[in-house]
Tab-separated table of C-alpha atoms in Angstrom:
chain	number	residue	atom	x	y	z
D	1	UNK	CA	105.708	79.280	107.792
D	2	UNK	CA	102.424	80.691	107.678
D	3	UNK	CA	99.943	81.106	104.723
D	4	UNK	CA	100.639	85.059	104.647
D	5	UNK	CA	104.714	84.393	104.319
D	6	UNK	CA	104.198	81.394	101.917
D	7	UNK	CA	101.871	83.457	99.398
D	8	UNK	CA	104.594	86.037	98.919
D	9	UNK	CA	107.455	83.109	97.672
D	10	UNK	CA	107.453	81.614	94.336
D	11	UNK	CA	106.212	78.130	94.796
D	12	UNK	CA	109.371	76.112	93.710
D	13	UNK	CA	113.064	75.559	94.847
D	14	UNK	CA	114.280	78.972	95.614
D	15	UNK	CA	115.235	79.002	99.503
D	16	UNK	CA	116.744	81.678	101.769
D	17	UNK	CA	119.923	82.659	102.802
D	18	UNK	CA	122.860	81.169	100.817
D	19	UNK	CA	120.679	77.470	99.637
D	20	UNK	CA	119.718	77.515	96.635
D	21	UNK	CA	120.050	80.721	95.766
D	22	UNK	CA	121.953	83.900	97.339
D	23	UNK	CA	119.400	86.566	96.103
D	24	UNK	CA	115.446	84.809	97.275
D	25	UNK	CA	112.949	85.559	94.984
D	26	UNK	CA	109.777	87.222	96.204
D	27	UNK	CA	106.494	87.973	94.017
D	28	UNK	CA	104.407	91.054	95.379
D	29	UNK	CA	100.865	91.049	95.780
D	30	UNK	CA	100.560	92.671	92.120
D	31	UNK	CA	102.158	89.401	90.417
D	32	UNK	CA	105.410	90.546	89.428
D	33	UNK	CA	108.438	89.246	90.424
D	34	UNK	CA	110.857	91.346	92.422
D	35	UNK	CA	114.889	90.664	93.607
D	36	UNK	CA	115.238	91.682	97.668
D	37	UNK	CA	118.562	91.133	99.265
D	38	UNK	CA	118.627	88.688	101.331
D	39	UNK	CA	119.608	90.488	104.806
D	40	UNK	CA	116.182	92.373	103.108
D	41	UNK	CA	114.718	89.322	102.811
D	42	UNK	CA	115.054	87.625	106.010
D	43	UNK	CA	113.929	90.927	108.123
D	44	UNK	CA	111.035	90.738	105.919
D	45	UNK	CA	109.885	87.320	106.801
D	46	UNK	CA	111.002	87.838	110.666
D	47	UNK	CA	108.375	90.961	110.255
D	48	UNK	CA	105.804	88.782	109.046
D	49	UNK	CA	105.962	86.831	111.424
D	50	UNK	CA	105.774	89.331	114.345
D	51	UNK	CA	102.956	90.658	112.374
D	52	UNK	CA	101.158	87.259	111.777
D	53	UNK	CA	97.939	88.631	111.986
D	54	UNK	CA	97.792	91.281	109.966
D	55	UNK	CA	96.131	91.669	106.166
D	56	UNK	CA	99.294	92.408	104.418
D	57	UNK	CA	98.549	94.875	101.479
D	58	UNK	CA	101.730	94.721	99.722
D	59	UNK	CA	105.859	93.400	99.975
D	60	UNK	CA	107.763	95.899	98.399
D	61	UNK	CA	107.530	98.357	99.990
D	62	UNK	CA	106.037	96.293	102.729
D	63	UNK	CA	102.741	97.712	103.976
D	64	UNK	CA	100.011	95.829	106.350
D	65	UNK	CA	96.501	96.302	107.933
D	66	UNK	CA	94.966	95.054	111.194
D	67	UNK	CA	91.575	93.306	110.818
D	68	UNK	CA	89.337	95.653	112.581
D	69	UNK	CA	88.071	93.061	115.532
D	70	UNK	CA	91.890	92.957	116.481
D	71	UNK	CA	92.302	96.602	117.439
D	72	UNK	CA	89.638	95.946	120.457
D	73	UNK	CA	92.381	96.233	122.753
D	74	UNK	CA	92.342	99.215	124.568
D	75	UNK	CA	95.695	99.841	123.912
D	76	UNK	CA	97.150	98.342	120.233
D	77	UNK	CA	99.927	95.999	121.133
D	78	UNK	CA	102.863	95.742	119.106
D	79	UNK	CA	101.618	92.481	117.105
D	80	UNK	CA	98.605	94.204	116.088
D	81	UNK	CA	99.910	97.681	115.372
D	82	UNK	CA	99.704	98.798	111.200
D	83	UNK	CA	102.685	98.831	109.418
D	84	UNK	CA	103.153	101.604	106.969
D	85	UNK	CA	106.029	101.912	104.658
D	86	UNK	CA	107.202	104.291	101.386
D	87	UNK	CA	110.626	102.276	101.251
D	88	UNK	CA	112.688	99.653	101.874
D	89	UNK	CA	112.595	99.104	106.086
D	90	UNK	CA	116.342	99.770	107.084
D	91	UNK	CA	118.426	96.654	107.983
D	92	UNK	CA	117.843	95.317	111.878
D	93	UNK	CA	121.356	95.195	111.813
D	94	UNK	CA	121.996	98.959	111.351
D	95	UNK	CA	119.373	99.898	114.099
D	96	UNK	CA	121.998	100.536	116.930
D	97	UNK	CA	120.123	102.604	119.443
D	98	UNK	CA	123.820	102.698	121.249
D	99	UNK	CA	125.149	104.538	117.926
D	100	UNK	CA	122.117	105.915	117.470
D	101	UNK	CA	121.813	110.181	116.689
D	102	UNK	CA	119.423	112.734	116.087
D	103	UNK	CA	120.666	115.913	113.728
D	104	UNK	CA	118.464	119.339	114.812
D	105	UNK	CA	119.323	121.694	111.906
D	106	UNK	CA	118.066	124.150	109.830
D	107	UNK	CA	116.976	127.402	111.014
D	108	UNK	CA	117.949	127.413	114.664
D	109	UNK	CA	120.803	129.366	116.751
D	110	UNK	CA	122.386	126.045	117.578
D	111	UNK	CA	122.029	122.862	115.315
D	112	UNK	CA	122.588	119.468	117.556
D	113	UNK	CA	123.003	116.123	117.598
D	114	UNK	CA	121.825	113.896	120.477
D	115	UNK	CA	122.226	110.497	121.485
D	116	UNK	CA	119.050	108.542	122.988
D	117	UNK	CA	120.819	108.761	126.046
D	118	UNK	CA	121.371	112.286	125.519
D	119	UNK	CA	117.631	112.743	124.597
D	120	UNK	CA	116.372	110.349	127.913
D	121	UNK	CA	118.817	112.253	130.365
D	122	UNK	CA	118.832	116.037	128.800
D	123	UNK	CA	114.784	116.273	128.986
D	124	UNK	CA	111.380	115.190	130.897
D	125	UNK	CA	110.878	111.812	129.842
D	126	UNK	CA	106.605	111.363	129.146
D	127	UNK	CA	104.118	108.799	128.390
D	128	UNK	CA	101.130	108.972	126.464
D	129	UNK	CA	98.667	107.446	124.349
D	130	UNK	CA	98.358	108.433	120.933
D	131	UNK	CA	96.806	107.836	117.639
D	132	UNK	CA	98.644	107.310	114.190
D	133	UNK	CA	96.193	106.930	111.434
D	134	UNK	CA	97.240	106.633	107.596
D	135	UNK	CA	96.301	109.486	105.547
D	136	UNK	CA	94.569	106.544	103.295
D	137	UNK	CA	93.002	104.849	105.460
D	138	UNK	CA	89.647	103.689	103.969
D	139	UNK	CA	90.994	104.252	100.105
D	140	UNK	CA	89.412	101.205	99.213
D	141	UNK	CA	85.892	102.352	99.119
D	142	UNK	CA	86.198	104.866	96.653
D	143	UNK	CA	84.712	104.817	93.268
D	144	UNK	CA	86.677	105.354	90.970
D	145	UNK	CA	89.400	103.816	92.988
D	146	UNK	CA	92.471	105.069	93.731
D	147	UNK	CA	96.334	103.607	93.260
D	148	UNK	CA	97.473	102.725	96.321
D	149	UNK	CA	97.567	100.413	99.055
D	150	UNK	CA	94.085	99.597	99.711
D	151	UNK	CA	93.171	100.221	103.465
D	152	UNK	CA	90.125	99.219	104.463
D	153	UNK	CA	89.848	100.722	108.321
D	154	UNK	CA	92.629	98.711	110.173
D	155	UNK	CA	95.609	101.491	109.055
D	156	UNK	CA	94.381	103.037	112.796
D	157	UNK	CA	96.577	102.475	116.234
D	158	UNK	CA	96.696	103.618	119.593
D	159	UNK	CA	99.888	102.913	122.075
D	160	UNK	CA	101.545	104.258	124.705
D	161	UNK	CA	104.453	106.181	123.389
D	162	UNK	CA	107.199	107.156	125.642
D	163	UNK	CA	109.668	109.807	124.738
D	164	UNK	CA	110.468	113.415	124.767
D	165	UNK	CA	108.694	116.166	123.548
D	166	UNK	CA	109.671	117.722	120.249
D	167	UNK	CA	108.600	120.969	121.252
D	168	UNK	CA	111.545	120.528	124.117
D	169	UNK	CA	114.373	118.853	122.031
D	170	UNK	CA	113.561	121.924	119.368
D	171	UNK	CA	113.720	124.651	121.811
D	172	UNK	CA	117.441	123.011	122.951
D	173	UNK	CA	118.540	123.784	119.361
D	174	UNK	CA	116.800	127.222	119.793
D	175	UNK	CA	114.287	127.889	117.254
D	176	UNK	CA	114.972	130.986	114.544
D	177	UNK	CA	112.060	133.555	114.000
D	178	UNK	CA	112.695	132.542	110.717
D	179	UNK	CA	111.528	129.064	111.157
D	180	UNK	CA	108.124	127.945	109.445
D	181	UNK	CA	108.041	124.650	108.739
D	182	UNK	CA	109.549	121.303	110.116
D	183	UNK	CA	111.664	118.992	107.388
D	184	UNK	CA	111.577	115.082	109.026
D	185	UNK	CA	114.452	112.103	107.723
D	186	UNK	CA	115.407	108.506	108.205
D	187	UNK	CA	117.037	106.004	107.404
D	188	UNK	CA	114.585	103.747	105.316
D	189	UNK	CA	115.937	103.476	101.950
D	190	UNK	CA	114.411	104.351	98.263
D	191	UNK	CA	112.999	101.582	96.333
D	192	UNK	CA	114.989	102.058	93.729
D	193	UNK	CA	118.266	101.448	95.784
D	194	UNK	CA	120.189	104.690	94.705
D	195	UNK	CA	121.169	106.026	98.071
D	196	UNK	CA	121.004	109.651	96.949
D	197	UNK	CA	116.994	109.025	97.263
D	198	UNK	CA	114.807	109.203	100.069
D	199	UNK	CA	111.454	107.625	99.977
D	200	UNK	CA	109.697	110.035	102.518
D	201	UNK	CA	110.194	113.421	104.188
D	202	UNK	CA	107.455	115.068	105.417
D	203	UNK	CA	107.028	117.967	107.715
D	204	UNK	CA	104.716	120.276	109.766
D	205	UNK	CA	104.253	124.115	110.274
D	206	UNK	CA	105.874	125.297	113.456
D	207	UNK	CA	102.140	125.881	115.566
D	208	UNK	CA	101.805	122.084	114.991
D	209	UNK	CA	105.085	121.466	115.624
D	210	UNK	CA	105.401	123.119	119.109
D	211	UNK	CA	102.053	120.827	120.550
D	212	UNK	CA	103.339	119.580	123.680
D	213	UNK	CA	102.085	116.314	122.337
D	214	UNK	CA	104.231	115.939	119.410
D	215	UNK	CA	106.934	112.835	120.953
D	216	UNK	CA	110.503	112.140	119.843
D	217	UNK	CA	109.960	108.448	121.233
D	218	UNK	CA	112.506	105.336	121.488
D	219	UNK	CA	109.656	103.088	123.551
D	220	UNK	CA	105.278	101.639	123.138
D	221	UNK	CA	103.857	100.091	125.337
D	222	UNK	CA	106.939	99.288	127.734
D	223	UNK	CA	109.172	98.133	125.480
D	224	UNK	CA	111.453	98.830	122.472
D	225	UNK	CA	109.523	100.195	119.367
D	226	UNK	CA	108.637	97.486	117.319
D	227	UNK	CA	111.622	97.150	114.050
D	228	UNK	CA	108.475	97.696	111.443
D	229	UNK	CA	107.391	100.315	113.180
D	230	UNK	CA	110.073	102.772	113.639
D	231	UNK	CA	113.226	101.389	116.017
D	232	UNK	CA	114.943	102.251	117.753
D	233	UNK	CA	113.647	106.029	117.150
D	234	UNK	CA	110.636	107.571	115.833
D	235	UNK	CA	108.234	110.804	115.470
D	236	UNK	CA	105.002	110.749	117.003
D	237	UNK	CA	102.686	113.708	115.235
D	238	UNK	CA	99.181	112.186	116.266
D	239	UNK	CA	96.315	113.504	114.545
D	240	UNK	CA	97.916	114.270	111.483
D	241	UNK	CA	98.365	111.712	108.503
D	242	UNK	CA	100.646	109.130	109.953
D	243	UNK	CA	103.382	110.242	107.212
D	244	UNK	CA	104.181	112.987	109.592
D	245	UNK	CA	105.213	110.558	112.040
D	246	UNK	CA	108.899	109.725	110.908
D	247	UNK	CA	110.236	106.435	111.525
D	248	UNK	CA	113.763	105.464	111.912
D	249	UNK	CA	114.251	108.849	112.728
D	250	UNK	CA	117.757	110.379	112.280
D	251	UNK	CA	116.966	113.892	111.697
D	252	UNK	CA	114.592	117.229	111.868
D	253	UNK	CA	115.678	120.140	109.874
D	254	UNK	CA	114.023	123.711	110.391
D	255	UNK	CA	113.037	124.864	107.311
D	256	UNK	CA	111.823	129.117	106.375
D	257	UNK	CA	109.784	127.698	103.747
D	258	UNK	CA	107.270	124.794	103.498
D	259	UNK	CA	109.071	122.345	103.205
D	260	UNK	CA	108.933	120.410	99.793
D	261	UNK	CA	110.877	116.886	100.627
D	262	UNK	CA	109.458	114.028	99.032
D	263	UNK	CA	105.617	113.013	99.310
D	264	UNK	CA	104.967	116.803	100.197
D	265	UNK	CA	105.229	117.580	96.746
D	266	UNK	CA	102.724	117.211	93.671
D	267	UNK	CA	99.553	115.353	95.257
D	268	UNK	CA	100.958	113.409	97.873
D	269	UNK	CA	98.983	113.729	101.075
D	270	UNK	CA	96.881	116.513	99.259
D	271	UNK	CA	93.623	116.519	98.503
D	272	UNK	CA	91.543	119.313	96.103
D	273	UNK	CA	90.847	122.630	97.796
D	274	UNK	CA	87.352	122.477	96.678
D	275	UNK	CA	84.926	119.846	95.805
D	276	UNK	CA	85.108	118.123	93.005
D	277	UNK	CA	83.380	114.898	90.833
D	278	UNK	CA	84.824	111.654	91.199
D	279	UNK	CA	87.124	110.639	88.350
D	280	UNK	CA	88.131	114.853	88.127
D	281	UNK	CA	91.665	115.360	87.186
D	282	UNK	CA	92.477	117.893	89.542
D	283	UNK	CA	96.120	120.186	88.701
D	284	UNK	CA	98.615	120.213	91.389
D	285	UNK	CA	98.091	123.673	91.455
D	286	UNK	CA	94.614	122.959	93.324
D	287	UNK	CA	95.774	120.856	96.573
D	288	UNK	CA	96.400	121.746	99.685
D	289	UNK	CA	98.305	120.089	102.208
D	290	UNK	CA	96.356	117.817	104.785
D	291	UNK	CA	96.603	118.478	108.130
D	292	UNK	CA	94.478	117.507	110.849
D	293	UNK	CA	92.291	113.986	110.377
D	294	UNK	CA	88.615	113.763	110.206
D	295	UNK	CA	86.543	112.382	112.695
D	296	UNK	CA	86.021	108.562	112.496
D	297	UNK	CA	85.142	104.897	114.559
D	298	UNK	CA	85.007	102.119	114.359
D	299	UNK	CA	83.418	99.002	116.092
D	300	UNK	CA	85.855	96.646	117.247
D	301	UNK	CA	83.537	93.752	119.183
D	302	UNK	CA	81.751	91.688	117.760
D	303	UNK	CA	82.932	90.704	114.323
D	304	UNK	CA	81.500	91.173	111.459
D	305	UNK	CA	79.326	88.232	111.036
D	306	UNK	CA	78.201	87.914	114.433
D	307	UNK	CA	75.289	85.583	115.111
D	308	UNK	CA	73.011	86.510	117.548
D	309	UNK	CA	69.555	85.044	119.352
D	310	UNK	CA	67.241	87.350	118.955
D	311	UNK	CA	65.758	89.693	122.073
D	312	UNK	CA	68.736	88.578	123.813
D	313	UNK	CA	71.134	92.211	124.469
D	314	UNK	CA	74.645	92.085	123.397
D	315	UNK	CA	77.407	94.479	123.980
D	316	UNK	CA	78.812	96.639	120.496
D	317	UNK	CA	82.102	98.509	121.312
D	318	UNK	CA	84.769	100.522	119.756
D	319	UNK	CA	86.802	103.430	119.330
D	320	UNK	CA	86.489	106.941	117.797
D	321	UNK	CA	88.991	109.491	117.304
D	322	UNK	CA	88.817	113.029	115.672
D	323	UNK	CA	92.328	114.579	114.457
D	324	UNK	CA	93.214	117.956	116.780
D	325	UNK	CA	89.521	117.639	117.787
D	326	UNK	CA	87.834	115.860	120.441
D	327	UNK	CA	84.610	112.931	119.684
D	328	UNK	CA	81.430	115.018	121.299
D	329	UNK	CA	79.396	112.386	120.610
D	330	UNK	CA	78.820	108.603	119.595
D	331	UNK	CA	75.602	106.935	118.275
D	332	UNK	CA	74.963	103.563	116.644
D	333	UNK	CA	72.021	102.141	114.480
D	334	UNK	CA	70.642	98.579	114.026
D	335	UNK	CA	68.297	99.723	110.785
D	336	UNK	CA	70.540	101.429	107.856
D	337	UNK	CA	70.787	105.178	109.359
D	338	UNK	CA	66.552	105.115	109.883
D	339	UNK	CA	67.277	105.913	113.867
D	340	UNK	CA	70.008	105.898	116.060
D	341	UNK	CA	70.870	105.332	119.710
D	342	UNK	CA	73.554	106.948	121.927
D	343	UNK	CA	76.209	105.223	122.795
D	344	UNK	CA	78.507	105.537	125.998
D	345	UNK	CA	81.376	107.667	125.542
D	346	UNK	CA	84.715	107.661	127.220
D	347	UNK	CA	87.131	110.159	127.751
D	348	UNK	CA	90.383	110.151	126.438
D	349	UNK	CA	93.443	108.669	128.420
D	350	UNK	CA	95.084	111.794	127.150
D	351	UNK	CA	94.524	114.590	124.135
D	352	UNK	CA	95.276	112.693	120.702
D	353	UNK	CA	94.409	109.107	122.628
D	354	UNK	CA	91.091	107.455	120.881
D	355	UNK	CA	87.874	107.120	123.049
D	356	UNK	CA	86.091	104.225	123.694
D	357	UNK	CA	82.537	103.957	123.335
D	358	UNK	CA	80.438	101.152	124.251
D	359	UNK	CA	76.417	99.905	123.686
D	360	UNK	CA	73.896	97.528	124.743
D	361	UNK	CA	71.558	96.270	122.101
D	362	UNK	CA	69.470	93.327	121.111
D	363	UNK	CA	67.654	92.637	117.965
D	364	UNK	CA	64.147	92.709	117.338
D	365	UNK	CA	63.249	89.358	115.145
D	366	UNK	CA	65.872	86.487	113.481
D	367	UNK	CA	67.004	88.202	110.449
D	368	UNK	CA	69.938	90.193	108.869
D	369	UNK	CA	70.775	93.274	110.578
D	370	UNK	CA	73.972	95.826	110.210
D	371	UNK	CA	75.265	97.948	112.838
D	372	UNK	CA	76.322	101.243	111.879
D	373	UNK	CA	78.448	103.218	114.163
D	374	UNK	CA	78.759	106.917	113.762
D	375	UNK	CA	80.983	109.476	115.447
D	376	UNK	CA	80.772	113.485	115.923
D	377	UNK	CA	83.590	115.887	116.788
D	378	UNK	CA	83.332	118.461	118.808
D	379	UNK	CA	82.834	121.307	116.222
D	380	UNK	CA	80.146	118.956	114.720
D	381	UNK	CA	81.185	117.239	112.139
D	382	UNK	CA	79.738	113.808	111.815
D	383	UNK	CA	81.066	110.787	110.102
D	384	UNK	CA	79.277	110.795	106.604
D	385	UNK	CA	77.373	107.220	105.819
D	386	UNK	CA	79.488	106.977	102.248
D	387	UNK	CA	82.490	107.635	101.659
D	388	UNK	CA	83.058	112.016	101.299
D	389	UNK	CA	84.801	114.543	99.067
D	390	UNK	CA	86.125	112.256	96.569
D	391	UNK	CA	90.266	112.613	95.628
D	392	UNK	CA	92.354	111.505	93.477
D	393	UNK	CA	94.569	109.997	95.813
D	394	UNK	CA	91.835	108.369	97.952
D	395	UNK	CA	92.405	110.167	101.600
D	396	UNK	CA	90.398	111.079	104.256
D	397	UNK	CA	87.198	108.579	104.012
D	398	UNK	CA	85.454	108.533	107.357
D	399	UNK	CA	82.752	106.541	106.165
D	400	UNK	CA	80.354	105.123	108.918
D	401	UNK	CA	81.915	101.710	109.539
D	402	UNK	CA	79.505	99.235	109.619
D	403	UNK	CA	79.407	95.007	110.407
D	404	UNK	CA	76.865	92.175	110.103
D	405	UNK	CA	75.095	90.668	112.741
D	406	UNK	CA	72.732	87.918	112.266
D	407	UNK	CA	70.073	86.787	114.169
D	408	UNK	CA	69.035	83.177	114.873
């Protein structure tokens, strides 16, 4: 068992599945002590394993970052992907992508269900790369923080989603003038176990909706979606918050009003509709919805840390993304923002996919130096060297990321 597992059991004699005890105690990362079934249990600690190397920010519900070196990979593998949660993950054993069926409802001429057989044989079947980035990604830096899990920049991924287009599957069901707004379900369950509950619905207007990049997908990277991350079904919204993204996906629901399912009410995935102090308690009546992501990097080789002989060049690299925008422009600095140096900029695989960006530099005399990497999008809007627009809930920091190098 590794370290990460270990640290969420009681030390002590409690042991899984029908031991000791039937019900395994587990104590979350805020010290108190919590009761999780064991089937609950058990797909917890196979999750932890398949995610071995992630910083995991909290058990119930379970939520997990990937250290920032770790997303070098062009393309995030399933190991290294963030996991996101609101609720309890469904059983594995309940994730029958045979049985499995997706309900279009709502306002539209002909409400549906389809198989993933139906889904793979009824319309084009696509591949692309995309990027699902938690709305609170970089909460941490803050001040005054924020409750909430406390991203630092891993809550980022890029795959390669295969699926079928939403716009498509939608259009099947045939879409009502009346439509404005999309309602999304699964099957994760409320923390509170009353099954009347759901932890998470979110939606999108229609214009979003309809992107031809928007996936219904049942495959990343090649394979079966990883169980944490959405199997056997999921939405794919890229550029949005990552909440917009449904996992365990089971239905869509048209909706002639915006739709007001839980965390789309109140201030959930809102921030103020005007600038405000930090520590401002801002009335629901002032949020507004957030849609498209800001532009952001980060630098993914070396680690933080890296030592260095001076006047000898190294290689800095990373990506950068930029919501429904594209990155214009990428530039990096060895002296705290005093000057800055382009870096090379990549295309994207695909719209939505991150860029990667590359540099060559060396340092000038042994010392302490910090390389600060800094994106803009192509309306120009650059990444901010502190963290912007403080909110209540902590979203939407595209701080400059920064790391350490040394020189000796």
């Amino acid at each position: 068992m590794n370290p990460t597992r270990r640290s969420l059991l009681f030390r002590g004699s409690v042991l899984l599945a029908g031991t000791i005890l039937p019900v395994p105690f587990f104590k979350n990362l805020h010290g108190r002590p919590t009761l999780i079934e064991t089937a609950e249990a058990q797909d917890l600690l196979d999750t932890m394993d398949e995610k071995s190397a992630l910083r995991v920010l909290s058990d119930r519900p379970f939520n997990a970052e990937t250290p920032v070196h770790l997303l070098d990979e062009p393309v995030t593998s399933a190991g290294n992907m963030f996991v996101r949660n609101n609720g309890s993950m469904p059983s594995r054993e309940e994730l029958s992508p045979d049985q499995w069926e997706l309900l279009i409802d709502g306002e539209v001429e002909r409400p549906q269900k389809f198989s993933i057989s139906d889904l793979k044989n009824s319309f084009e079947n696509i591949s692309l790369q995309l990027q699902i980035e938690c709305g609170g990604n970089g909460r941490r830096f803050y001040h005054p923080g924020a409750n909430g899990n406390q991203w630092s920049f891993g809550a980022i991924s890029c795959a390669e989603w295969t699926g079928v287009r939403l716009a498509d599957v939608l259009a099947a069901a045939g879409i009502k003038s009346s439509a404005v707004y999309t309602a999304h379900y699964g099957v994760d369950r409320h923390l509170s176990g009353d099954p009347t509950k759901v932890p998470i619905s979110r939606g999108v207007p229609m214009a979003k909706a309809l992107d031809p990049h928007n996936l219904i997908a049942w495959e990343m990277n090649g394979d079966s979606i990883p169980y944490s991350n959405g199997y056997p079904l999921r939405l794919i919204v890229p550029g949005w918050p990552g909440s917009c993204s449904q996992k365990w996906l089971n239905r869509i629901s048209l909706r002639d009003v915006v739709h007001d399912g839980p965390k789309m009410e109140g201030q959930s995935y809102r921030v103020p509709e005007f600038p405000v102090a930090p520590g401002t308690s801002v009335p629901d009546s002032a949020m507004k919805i957030i849609e498209s992501m800001p532009v952001k990097s980060i630098i993914t080789n070396p680690e933080t840390g890296h030592r260095q002989a001076p006047g000898k060049p190294f290689e800095i690299r990373g990506h950068a993304w930029a919501g429904d925008n594209s990155v214009e422009k990428m530039d990096i600095s060895i002296d705290f923002g005093s000057t800055w140096a382009p870096a090379d900029l990549l295309p994207a695989k695909n719209k939505f996919a991150w860029q990667h960006w590359r540099a060559e530099i060396s340092l000038p005399q042994a010392g302490y130096y910090e390389v600060w990497a800094r994106a803009t999008d192509s309306n120009g809007a650059a990444q901010p060297p502190v963290p912007p627009n403080w909110n209540p809930r902590g979203y939407l920091n595209n701080m400059q990321h920064r790391i350490a190098v040394i020189a000796v």
